[in-house]
């Protein structure tokens, strides 16, 4: 039987199985969901077994387990290692969801006229890694597995994949392959296919500013006592200059400057400023002068406050000067910035600009290396040919602003390049309320993946 015929015959079930998977609240960041997250790993393992994978195992780590499975058809054929993650972001703020985050519903939207699945994890990444499980099932069932395929689906991506490097080190042999294939990114639009060729890195810190040793009456002490919230705001404001460049000393030292040709090639990818502004309902775009909006969001580093708190935030007014103020700050990094180096530079700078009236504590959280993937490799060309076959258009290479820290570890530890063949849309609201994934995208992915394996098997020397 033809793979496409198999897919259309089993379409309904392939959808219902994803909906069931989306009902499991596998939130890695919140210990209250630990048993659901472990259960999710078991469910994924069963899907792999049923799809025809061998040696399926839920491999324990210091954190949540990694689900492994493989189909070795012939050791002389190339091997593709499929990576994805079964953990999801927390659903909050839950009040802003139009339907419960773990009760998937299908609704039509402007960009998804055929309908989209609304649920946490629909696009990031359950809907996307599950396309690989279903495509694999179809390949096995129709006896058309053109290369060896290994699966490695982890459960801690959303909390920085902290135990995954150890896993790679410990299972080098088992994970040996020729390329890593990941669907955890997106396309420009459903009629503008693209392949992600770069990811930003990340340095993430929490800062604590301590003023007086206790909360004070803002009348009795106000005017002379240092207010850590005011001071934190001033310090944060000074982290960018009038051109919106980051002022942390040495921050840009290692930033890779793209050639004029590379920037011209980037400018070819369609982008509408008006549509962008409309999509998030803003009056104007912000950012570093001298760079286009897509450049600001991909090849340039950023510094953003992700959260800020301190003092009294309850109902009514309380006249108080708080003892402490806090902020969480993320810096997205580009090649060849190093997360540890940037974190150290941030800490030194932040302490240096603090007035004598306060004490500063900087706590590094997780980080991640940036990554760029080749565009002339057999694996890129295989992904390009696969998407061309199913979308009817040659995909454009685009650098993304997001981060998948393990991609650089695949290269460093396993010596493997990665292909980022994702099918989501930026507007699918990943990490936000009402996350969704288009039915078009889900089934287009399932249809495209077998082409990738066939094209890769054909090209790999
Ligand atoms: N799948 C996303 C990353 C992504 C999405 C890259 C869309 C490109 C396009 C991933 O699950 C994610 O959210 N990564 C985190 C990093 C992590 C260290 C928490 C991120 O980018 O914030
Ligand atoms: Mn993801
Ligand atoms: Mn994510």
XYZ file of C-alpha atoms and ligand atoms in Angstrom, residues 85 124 157-158 160 184-185 199 202 332 366 400 402-405 430-431, ligand 1:
40
model
C 10.142 16.593 23.820
C 5.336 22.663 21.275
C 13.315 20.570 27.294
C 11.159 23.316 28.775
C 16.635 23.591 30.022
C 10.209 21.775 17.202
C 10.330 24.982 15.156
C 18.730 29.047 16.901
C 20.326 31.759 26.152
C 19.182 35.557 23.796
C 19.848 27.649 32.887
C 14.941 31.548 14.289
C 14.102 30.694 19.753
C 16.417 28.292 21.525
C 16.836 24.523 21.667
C 20.025 24.222 23.736
C 3.419 28.385 22.056
C 4.108 29.096 25.751
N 10.384 24.671 20.620
C 10.844 25.756 21.407
C 11.899 26.598 20.731
C 11.544 27.194 19.388
C 10.231 27.470 19.022
C 12.552 27.471 18.509
C 9.937 28.002 17.782
C 12.264 28.030 17.288
C 10.967 28.288 16.910
C 11.412 25.195 22.718
O 10.535 24.268 23.311
C 11.591 26.306 23.712
O 10.595 26.847 24.142
N 12.822 26.617 24.094
C 13.087 27.548 25.146
C 14.460 27.336 25.695
C 14.562 26.585 26.977
C 15.955 26.658 27.543
C 13.528 26.814 27.999
C 13.047 28.964 24.637
O 13.358 29.229 23.464
O 12.689 29.833 25.428
